[in-house]
mmCIF file of C-alpha atoms in Angstrom:
data_model
loop_
_atom_site.group_PDB
_atom_site.id
_atom_site.type_symbol
_atom_site.label_atom_id
_atom_site.label_comp_id
_atom_site.label_asym_id
_atom_site.label_seq_id
_atom_site.Cartn_x
_atom_site.Cartn_y
_atom_site.Cartn_z
ATOM 1 C CA MET A 406 78.286 57.981 111.950
ATOM 2 C CA SER A 407 81.359 60.148 111.719
ATOM 3 C CA ASN A 408 84.325 59.801 114.046
ATOM 4 C CA HIS A 409 84.969 63.512 113.772
ATOM 5 C CA SER A 410 84.080 65.380 116.900
ATOM 6 C CA ALA A 411 82.129 68.525 116.335
ATOM 7 C CA SER A 412 84.460 71.462 116.698
ATOM 8 C CA PRO A 413 83.082 74.439 118.559
ATOM 9 C CA ARG A 414 81.966 77.296 116.338
ATOM 10 C CA ARG A 415 84.148 80.357 116.524
ATOM 11 C CA LYS A 416 82.375 83.561 117.298
ATOM 12 C CA PRO A 417 82.455 85.766 114.182
ATOM 13 C CA ARG A 418 84.687 88.832 114.356
ATOM 14 C CA VAL A 419 83.047 92.160 113.619
ATOM 15 C CA GLY A 420 84.921 94.872 111.741
ATOM 16 C CA LEU A 421 83.664 98.373 111.079
ATOM 17 C CA ALA A 422 84.728 100.831 108.365
ATOM 18 C CA LEU A 423 84.119 104.510 109.127
ATOM 19 C CA GLY A 424 83.971 106.939 106.211
ATOM 20 C CA GLY A 425 84.848 110.583 105.757
ATOM 21 C CA GLY A 426 82.741 113.708 105.657
ATOM 22 C CA ALA A 427 82.124 115.781 108.773
ATOM 23 C CA ALA A 428 78.375 115.170 109.143
ATOM 24 C CA ARG A 429 78.791 111.432 108.607
ATOM 25 C CA GLY A 430 81.789 111.393 110.924
ATOM 26 C CA TRP A 431 79.905 112.887 113.825
ATOM 27 C CA ALA A 432 77.090 110.395 113.153
ATOM 28 C CA HIS A 433 79.640 107.585 113.596
ATOM 29 C CA VAL A 434 79.692 108.387 117.314
ATOM 30 C CA GLY A 435 75.952 107.697 117.542
ATOM 31 C CA VAL A 436 76.257 104.505 115.502
ATOM 32 C CA LEU A 437 79.010 103.186 117.774
ATOM 33 C CA ARG A 438 76.890 103.999 120.825
ATOM 34 C CA ALA A 439 73.855 102.211 119.306
ATOM 35 C CA LEU A 440 75.938 99.132 118.471
ATOM 36 C CA GLU A 441 77.268 99.022 122.028
ATOM 37 C CA GLU A 442 73.749 99.362 123.454
ATOM 38 C CA ALA A 443 72.609 96.481 121.218
ATOM 39 C CA GLY A 444 75.397 94.339 122.698
ATOM 40 C CA LEU A 445 77.429 94.141 119.492
ATOM 41 C CA HIS A 446 81.164 94.132 120.200
ATOM 42 C CA ILE A 447 83.351 95.760 117.532
ATOM 43 C CA ASP A 448 86.565 93.746 117.249
ATOM 44 C CA LEU A 449 88.470 95.953 114.792
ATOM 45 C CA LEU A 450 87.916 99.144 112.865
ATOM 46 C CA CYS A 451 89.366 101.438 110.275
ATOM 47 C CA GLY A 452 88.482 104.902 109.115
ATOM 48 C CA THR A 453 89.352 107.667 106.756
ATOM 49 C CA SER A 454 89.338 111.395 107.508
ATOM 50 C CA ILE A 455 86.801 112.102 110.257
ATOM 51 C CA GLY A 456 86.115 108.351 110.409
ATOM 52 C CA ALA A 457 89.768 107.837 111.379
ATOM 53 C CA LEU A 458 89.401 110.394 114.149
ATOM 54 C CA VAL A 459 86.262 108.750 115.568
ATOM 55 C CA GLY A 460 87.734 105.271 115.064
ATOM 56 C CA ALA A 461 90.917 106.176 116.905
ATOM 57 C CA ALA A 462 88.934 107.553 119.838
ATOM 58 C CA TYR A 463 86.892 104.336 119.989
ATOM 59 C CA ALA A 464 89.909 102.037 119.614
ATOM 60 C CA ALA A 465 91.654 103.969 122.402
ATOM 61 C CA GLY A 466 88.679 103.545 124.733
ATOM 62 C CA GLU A 467 88.100 107.295 124.691
ATOM 63 C CA LEU A 468 84.768 107.548 122.832
ATOM 64 C CA GLU A 469 82.958 109.019 125.855
ATOM 65 C CA ARG A 470 85.567 111.744 126.269
ATOM 66 C CA PHE A 471 85.598 112.438 122.522
ATOM 67 C CA GLU A 472 81.793 112.646 122.436
ATOM 68 C CA GLN A 473 81.731 115.116 125.328
ATOM 69 C CA TRP A 474 84.329 117.268 123.548
ATOM 70 C CA VAL A 475 82.315 117.271 120.313
ATOM 71 C CA LEU A 476 79.024 118.056 122.059
ATOM 72 C CA GLY A 477 80.639 120.951 123.922
ATOM 73 C CA MET A 478 82.023 122.688 120.836
ATOM 74 C CA GLY A 479 80.531 125.842 119.419
ATOM 75 C CA VAL A 480 80.842 127.077 115.822
ATOM 76 C CA ALA A 481 83.803 129.325 116.679
ATOM 77 C CA GLU A 482 85.699 126.360 118.156
ATOM 78 C CA VAL A 483 85.027 124.204 115.108
ATOM 79 C CA VAL A 484 86.307 126.946 112.786
ATOM 80 C CA GLY A 485 89.306 127.433 115.088
ATOM 81 C CA PHE A 486 90.438 123.863 114.386
ATOM 82 C CA LEU A 487 90.711 124.518 110.649
ATOM 83 C CA ASP A 488 94.137 126.251 110.560
ATOM 84 C CA LEU A 489 93.401 127.910 107.231
ATOM 85 C CA THR A 490 96.441 128.336 104.977
ATOM 86 C CA LEU A 491 96.990 129.113 101.307
ATOM 87 C CA SER A 492 100.011 126.872 100.791
ATOM 88 C CA GLY A 493 99.799 123.113 100.622
ATOM 89 C CA GLY A 494 96.063 122.747 101.103
ATOM 90 C CA LEU A 495 93.401 124.607 103.003
ATOM 91 C CA VAL A 496 93.435 122.640 106.225
ATOM 92 C CA LYS A 497 96.679 121.864 108.026
ATOM 93 C CA GLY A 498 94.988 120.333 111.034
ATOM 94 C CA GLU A 499 97.700 121.265 113.527
ATOM 95 C CA ARG A 500 95.203 122.536 116.112
ATOM 96 C CA LEU A 501 93.159 119.354 115.800
ATOM 97 C CA VAL A 502 96.276 117.224 116.181
ATOM 98 C CA GLU A 503 97.349 119.156 119.254
ATOM 99 C CA PHE A 504 93.913 118.540 120.768
ATOM 100 C CA LEU A 505 94.280 114.825 120.002
ATOM 101 C CA ARG A 506 97.682 114.701 121.680
ATOM 102 C CA ARG A 507 96.336 116.377 124.806
ATOM 103 C CA SER A 508 92.903 114.844 125.057
ATOM 104 C CA ILE A 509 92.355 111.585 123.229
ATOM 105 C CA THR A 510 95.426 109.415 122.999
ATOM 106 C CA HIS A 511 99.112 109.534 122.319
ATOM 107 C CA ARG A 512 99.533 105.752 122.296
ATOM 108 C CA PRO A 513 100.933 103.979 119.250
ATOM 109 C CA ILE A 514 98.280 102.268 117.114
ATOM 110 C CA GLU A 515 99.569 98.839 118.085
ATOM 111 C CA GLU A 516 98.881 99.642 121.785
ATOM 112 C CA LEU A 517 95.219 100.640 121.346
ATOM 113 C CA PHE A 518 92.512 98.460 122.923
ATOM 114 C CA ARG A 519 91.215 97.335 119.516
ATOM 115 C CA PRO A 520 92.964 96.793 116.185
ATOM 116 C CA PHE A 521 92.726 100.039 114.201
ATOM 117 C CA ALA A 522 93.903 101.446 110.877
ATOM 118 C CA ALA A 523 93.650 104.929 109.418
ATOM 119 C CA VAL A 524 93.315 105.083 105.645
ATOM 120 C CA ALA A 525 94.951 107.890 103.672
ATOM 121 C CA THR A 526 95.798 108.578 100.043
ATOM 122 C CA VAL A 527 99.328 108.872 98.661
ATOM 123 C CA LEU A 528 99.020 111.937 96.441
ATOM 124 C CA ALA A 529 101.898 111.032 94.109
ATOM 125 C CA THR A 530 100.306 107.710 93.093
ATOM 126 C CA GLY A 531 96.685 107.925 94.176
ATOM 127 C CA ALA A 532 97.195 104.677 96.105
ATOM 128 C CA GLU A 533 95.591 104.105 99.449
ATOM 129 C CA ALA A 534 97.800 103.698 102.483
ATOM 130 C CA TRP A 535 96.707 101.662 105.491
ATOM 131 C CA LEU A 536 98.380 103.143 108.563
ATOM 132 C CA ARG A 537 98.361 100.309 111.106
ATOM 133 C CA ASP A 538 101.314 101.085 113.328
ATOM 134 C CA GLY A 539 103.200 103.998 114.778
ATOM 135 C CA SER A 540 101.718 107.198 116.158
ATOM 136 C CA THR A 541 97.918 107.196 116.319
ATOM 137 C CA VAL A 542 97.914 110.986 116.179
ATOM 138 C CA ASP A 543 100.120 111.111 113.073
ATOM 139 C CA ALA A 544 98.025 108.456 111.314
ATOM 140 C CA VAL A 545 94.799 110.345 112.014
ATOM 141 C CA ARG A 546 96.434 113.587 110.896
ATOM 142 C CA ALA A 547 97.516 111.999 107.599
ATOM 143 C CA SER A 548 94.012 110.665 107.038
ATOM 144 C CA CYS A 549 92.273 113.966 107.883
ATOM 145 C CA ARG A 550 94.592 116.390 106.140
ATOM 146 C CA CYS A 551 94.292 117.604 102.622
ATOM 147 C CA ALA A 552 96.140 115.101 100.457
ATOM 148 C CA SER A 553 98.814 117.582 99.414
ATOM 149 C CA ARG A 554 99.958 117.963 103.038
ATOM 150 C CA ALA A 555 99.733 114.274 103.887
ATOM 151 C CA ALA A 556 101.759 113.094 100.897
ATOM 152 C CA ALA A 557 105.107 114.199 102.334
ATOM 153 C CA TRP A 558 104.468 112.421 105.623
ATOM 154 C CA LEU A 559 103.283 109.252 103.875
ATOM 155 C CA ALA A 560 106.359 109.202 101.661
ATOM 156 C CA THR A 561 108.595 108.864 104.715
ATOM 157 C CA ARG A 562 106.748 105.843 106.165
ATOM 158 C CA PRO A 563 107.576 102.238 105.382
ATOM 159 C CA ARG A 564 105.001 100.530 103.218
ATOM 160 C CA CYS A 565 102.091 99.251 105.310
#
């Protein structure tokens, strides 16, 4: 018989990675809702592009508000968020970012209710960048924007 006392089992931590692509991104909202309804607690999450947007809303405790905003949008509103431009990429995302600042969260990533990271690409090297601190809005913007516009912002950040 062993003298070692049985140590209590630690509850496993659950992490979720949310991908890009608008249709998939909007489906992430439904997946998060289904996981909650099944009693599964998400401990940490990361996302890229639209996945970063949905992930940030969830990590900030604002998924309900985000979902209501999405469900209330018409086609004209969706197109209005695109900020079409011919220089530096097609989508600047300034209107989307302004909405985020007003409606979702303006807390730094490290102050969200759950650990969160937005994943973006550094255009100059093709390397991925994990944005785990600083402005949630700026991290989501860098992840959602066309790479040519995000590269300048990423170049000014300390290595994550």
